[in-house]
Amino acid sequence: MLPSVYFGLLFLLFGTLFACGKCHSHLAAWKNLSEADKAAINIVPLCRNIGAMIALCGVLFLINGLAGGDSHHWFILSMSAWMLAAGGDVYYIEKSGRYSNR
C-alpha cells in the first residue's frame, strides 16, 4: 500500500511539472533535437497532454494506496483502462496536427 502512495505522489508531482513545461527541457530526446525540429513542435499543448496523462496515472496509484483493503482488482482494471487511454492518446498525438507548428 505504501509504495502505491509514494508512486502516486511521485507521478502526480512530475506530471504536474511536465504539464507546466518544467521537465521537457531536461529530457535527452529533447536536448538531441535540432533547433529546426524543436521549432516544428508545438510543445506547450503537448506537455500539457503528456503531463495530464502522467498525473492521471499518479492519481490512480494514490487512490489505490489510500483505499487500503483488497483493491487490487480495481487497480488492475483502472491501470488497464489507463494503458488503453494512453495508447489512444499517442495515436491522437501522432495523427492530429494540434502539436505541430508546420
PDB file of C-alpha atoms in Angstrom:
ATOM      1  CA  MET A   1       0.000   0.000   0.000  1.00  0.00           C
ATOM      2  CA  LEU A   2       2.670   2.481   0.974  1.00  0.00           C
ATOM      3  CA  PRO A   3       4.645   2.114  -2.296  1.00  0.00           C
ATOM      4  CA  SER A   4       1.466   2.982  -4.213  1.00  0.00           C
ATOM      5  CA  VAL A   5       1.150   6.220  -2.253  1.00  0.00           C
ATOM      6  CA  TYR A   6       4.787   7.102  -2.963  1.00  0.00           C
ATOM      7  CA  PHE A   7       4.440   6.283  -6.653  1.00  0.00           C
ATOM      8  CA  GLY A   8       1.184   8.218  -6.768  1.00  0.00           C
ATOM      9  CA  LEU A   9       2.748  11.323  -5.261  1.00  0.00           C
ATOM     10  CA  LEU A  10       5.812  10.989  -7.492  1.00  0.00           C
ATOM     11  CA  PHE A  11       3.782  10.617 -10.695  1.00  0.00           C
ATOM     12  CA  LEU A  12       1.443  13.399  -9.634  1.00  0.00           C
ATOM     13  CA  LEU A  13       4.375  15.735  -8.953  1.00  0.00           C
ATOM     14  CA  PHE A  14       6.209  15.010 -12.200  1.00  0.00           C
ATOM     15  CA  GLY A  15       3.000  15.022 -14.237  1.00  0.00           C
ATOM     16  CA  THR A  16       2.173  18.461 -12.878  1.00  0.00           C
ATOM     17  CA  LEU A  17       5.709  19.729 -13.513  1.00  0.00           C
ATOM     18  CA  PHE A  18       5.635  18.283 -17.028  1.00  0.00           C
ATOM     19  CA  ALA A  19       2.252  19.890 -17.721  1.00  0.00           C
ATOM     20  CA  CYS A  20       3.647  23.251 -16.566  1.00  0.00           C
ATOM     21  CA  GLY A  21       6.527  22.918 -19.050  1.00  0.00           C
ATOM     22  CA  LYS A  22       9.250  22.461 -16.438  1.00  0.00           C
ATOM     23  CA  CYS A  23      10.541  18.968 -17.352  1.00  0.00           C
ATOM     24  CA  HIS A  24      10.703  18.504 -21.118  1.00  0.00           C
ATOM     25  CA  SER A  25      13.900  20.539 -21.460  1.00  0.00           C
ATOM     26  CA  HIS A  26      15.743  18.001 -19.273  1.00  0.00           C
ATOM     27  CA  LEU A  27      14.896  15.019 -21.488  1.00  0.00           C
ATOM     28  CA  ALA A  28      17.778  13.641 -23.559  1.00  0.00           C
ATOM     29  CA  ALA A  29      15.477  13.229 -26.566  1.00  0.00           C
ATOM     30  CA  TRP A  30      14.593  16.947 -26.442  1.00  0.00           C
ATOM     31  CA  LYS A  31      18.217  18.005 -25.969  1.00  0.00           C
ATOM     32  CA  ASN A  32      19.305  15.976 -29.012  1.00  0.00           C
ATOM     33  CA  LEU A  33      16.725  17.517 -31.362  1.00  0.00           C
ATOM     34  CA  SER A  34      17.886  20.125 -33.829  1.00  0.00           C
ATOM     35  CA  GLU A  35      16.547  23.649 -33.471  1.00  0.00           C
ATOM     36  CA  ALA A  36      14.508  23.171 -36.653  1.00  0.00           C
ATOM     37  CA  ASP A  37      12.844  20.061 -35.212  1.00  0.00           C
ATOM     38  CA  LYS A  38      12.179  21.830 -31.903  1.00  0.00           C
ATOM     39  CA  ALA A  39      10.578  24.729 -33.768  1.00  0.00           C
ATOM     40  CA  ALA A  40       8.288  22.291 -35.610  1.00  0.00           C
ATOM     41  CA  ILE A  41       6.777  21.018 -32.337  1.00  0.00           C
ATOM     42  CA  ASN A  42       4.043  22.943 -30.539  1.00  0.00           C
ATOM     43  CA  ILE A  43       5.479  21.992 -27.154  1.00  0.00           C
ATOM     44  CA  VAL A  44       3.093  23.766 -24.759  1.00  0.00           C
ATOM     45  CA  PRO A  45      -0.073  21.755 -25.520  1.00  0.00           C
ATOM     46  CA  LEU A  46       1.997  18.592 -25.967  1.00  0.00           C
ATOM     47  CA  CYS A  47       3.487  18.993 -22.484  1.00  0.00           C
ATOM     48  CA  ARG A  48       0.031  19.621 -21.038  1.00  0.00           C
ATOM     49  CA  ASN A  49      -1.304  16.488 -22.693  1.00  0.00           C
ATOM     50  CA  ILE A  50       1.539  14.243 -21.577  1.00  0.00           C
ATOM     51  CA  GLY A  51       1.661  15.796 -18.109  1.00  0.00           C
ATOM     52  CA  ALA A  52      -2.055  15.173 -17.650  1.00  0.00           C
ATOM     53  CA  MET A  53      -1.635  11.503 -18.585  1.00  0.00           C
ATOM     54  CA  ILE A  54       1.261  11.113 -16.131  1.00  0.00           C
ATOM     55  CA  ALA A  55      -0.706  12.883 -13.378  1.00  0.00           C
ATOM     56  CA  LEU A  56      -3.753  10.698 -14.058  1.00  0.00           C
ATOM     57  CA  CYS A  57      -1.567   7.637 -13.555  1.00  0.00           C
ATOM     58  CA  GLY A  58      -0.413   9.159 -10.275  1.00  0.00           C
ATOM     59  CA  VAL A  59      -3.989   9.691  -9.153  1.00  0.00           C
ATOM     60  CA  LEU A  60      -4.758   6.024  -9.824  1.00  0.00           C
ATOM     61  CA  PHE A  61      -1.727   4.920  -7.786  1.00  0.00           C
ATOM     62  CA  LEU A  62      -2.646   7.326  -4.993  1.00  0.00           C
ATOM     63  CA  ILE A  63      -6.243   6.115  -4.814  1.00  0.00           C
ATOM     64  CA  ASN A  64      -5.018   2.524  -4.720  1.00  0.00           C
ATOM     65  CA  GLY A  65      -2.585   3.273  -1.909  1.00  0.00           C
ATOM     66  CA  LEU A  66      -5.061   5.220   0.180  1.00  0.00           C
ATOM     67  CA  ALA A  67      -8.004   2.860  -0.362  1.00  0.00           C
ATOM     68  CA  GLY A  68      -6.424   0.025   1.580  1.00  0.00           C
ATOM     69  CA  GLY A  69      -8.087  -3.332   1.814  1.00  0.00           C
ATOM     70  CA  ASP A  70      -8.413  -5.555  -1.216  1.00  0.00           C
ATOM     71  CA  SER A  71      -8.425  -3.044  -4.073  1.00  0.00           C
ATOM     72  CA  HIS A  72      -6.078  -4.982  -6.365  1.00  0.00           C
ATOM     73  CA  HIS A  73      -8.812  -5.881  -8.856  1.00  0.00           C
ATOM     74  CA  TRP A  74      -9.899  -2.268  -9.142  1.00  0.00           C
ATOM     75  CA  PHE A  75      -6.285  -1.159  -9.600  1.00  0.00           C
ATOM     76  CA  ILE A  76      -5.597  -3.692 -12.350  1.00  0.00           C
ATOM     77  CA  LEU A  77      -8.759  -2.669 -14.207  1.00  0.00           C
ATOM     78  CA  SER A  78      -8.065   1.043 -13.826  1.00  0.00           C
ATOM     79  CA  MET A  79      -4.445   0.713 -14.970  1.00  0.00           C
ATOM     80  CA  SER A  80      -5.554  -1.391 -17.944  1.00  0.00           C
ATOM     81  CA  ALA A  81      -8.025   1.341 -18.882  1.00  0.00           C
ATOM     82  CA  TRP A  82      -5.252   3.939 -18.420  1.00  0.00           C
ATOM     83  CA  MET A  83      -2.946   1.983 -20.753  1.00  0.00           C
ATOM     84  CA  LEU A  84      -5.649   1.856 -23.424  1.00  0.00           C
ATOM     85  CA  ALA A  85      -6.268   5.593 -22.979  1.00  0.00           C
ATOM     86  CA  ALA A  86      -2.523   6.305 -23.161  1.00  0.00           C
ATOM     87  CA  GLY A  87      -2.265   4.279 -26.370  1.00  0.00           C
ATOM     88  CA  GLY A  88      -5.194   6.208 -27.825  1.00  0.00           C
ATOM     89  CA  ASP A  89      -3.556   9.438 -26.729  1.00  0.00           C
ATOM     90  CA  VAL A  90      -0.309   8.533 -28.501  1.00  0.00           C
ATOM     91  CA  TYR A  91      -2.321   7.769 -31.653  1.00  0.00           C
ATOM     92  CA  TYR A  92      -4.121  11.124 -31.324  1.00  0.00           C
ATOM     93  CA  ILE A  93      -0.830  12.978 -30.819  1.00  0.00           C
ATOM     94  CA  GLU A  94       0.609  11.344 -33.929  1.00  0.00           C
ATOM     95  CA  LYS A  95      -2.397  11.849 -36.212  1.00  0.00           C
ATOM     96  CA  SER A  96      -3.697  15.263 -35.160  1.00  0.00           C
ATOM     97  CA  GLY A  97      -1.984  18.413 -36.299  1.00  0.00           C
ATOM     98  CA  ARG A  98      -2.510  20.097 -32.947  1.00  0.00           C
ATOM     99  CA  TYR A  99       1.047  19.525 -31.763  1.00  0.00           C
ATOM    100  CA  SER A 100       2.805  20.582 -34.947  1.00  0.00           C
ATOM    101  CA  ASN A 101       3.875  24.069 -35.981  1.00  0.00           C
ATOM    102  CA  ARG A 102       4.119  23.112 -39.657  1.00  0.00           C
TER     103      ARG A 102
END
